[in-house]
Coordinates of N, CA and C in Angstrom, one line a residue:
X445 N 57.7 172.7 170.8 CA 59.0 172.3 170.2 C 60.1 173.3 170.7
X446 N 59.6 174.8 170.7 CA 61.3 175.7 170.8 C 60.0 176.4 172.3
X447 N 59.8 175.5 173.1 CA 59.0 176.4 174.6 C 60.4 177.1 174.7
X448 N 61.2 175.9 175.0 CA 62.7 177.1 176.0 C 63.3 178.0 174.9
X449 N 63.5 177.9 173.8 CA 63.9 178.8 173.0 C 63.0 180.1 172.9
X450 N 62.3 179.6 172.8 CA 60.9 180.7 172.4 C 61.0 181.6 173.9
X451 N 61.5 181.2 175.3 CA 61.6 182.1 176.5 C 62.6 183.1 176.2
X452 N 63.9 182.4 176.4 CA 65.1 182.7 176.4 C 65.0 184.2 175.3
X453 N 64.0 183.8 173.9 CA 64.3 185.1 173.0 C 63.6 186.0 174.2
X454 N 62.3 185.7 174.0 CA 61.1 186.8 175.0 C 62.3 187.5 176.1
X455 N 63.1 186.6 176.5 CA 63.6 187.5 178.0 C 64.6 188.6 177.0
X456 N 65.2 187.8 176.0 CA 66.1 188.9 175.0 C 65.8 190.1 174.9
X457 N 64.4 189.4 174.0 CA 63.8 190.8 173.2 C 63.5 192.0 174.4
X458 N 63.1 191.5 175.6 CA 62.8 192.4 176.8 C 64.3 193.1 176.7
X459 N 65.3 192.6 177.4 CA 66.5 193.3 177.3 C 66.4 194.4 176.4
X460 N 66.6 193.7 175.5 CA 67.2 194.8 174.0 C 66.3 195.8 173.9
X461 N 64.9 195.4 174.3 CA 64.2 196.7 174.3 C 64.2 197.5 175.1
X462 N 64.4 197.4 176.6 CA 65.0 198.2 177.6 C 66.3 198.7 176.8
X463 N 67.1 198.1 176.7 CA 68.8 199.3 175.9 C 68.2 199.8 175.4
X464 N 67.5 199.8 174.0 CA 67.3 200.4 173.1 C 66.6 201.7 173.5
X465 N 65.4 201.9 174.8 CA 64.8 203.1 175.3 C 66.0 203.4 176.3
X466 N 66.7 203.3 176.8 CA 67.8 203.4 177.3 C 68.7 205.1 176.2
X467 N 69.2 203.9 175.4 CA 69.6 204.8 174.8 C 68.7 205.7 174.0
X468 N 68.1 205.7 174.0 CA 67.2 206.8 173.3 C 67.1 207.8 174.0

């Protein structure tokens, strides 16, 4: 039902978690 949604976060959450050790 949400496959493309469900990527689109996964690639997010990747992002944000790269910033987030970024700024750390």
């Amino acid at each position: 039902m949400m496959q493309r949604r469900k990527h689109m976060m996964s690639r997010e959450k990747f992002i944000s978690v790269l910033f987030r050790q970024q700024q750390s």
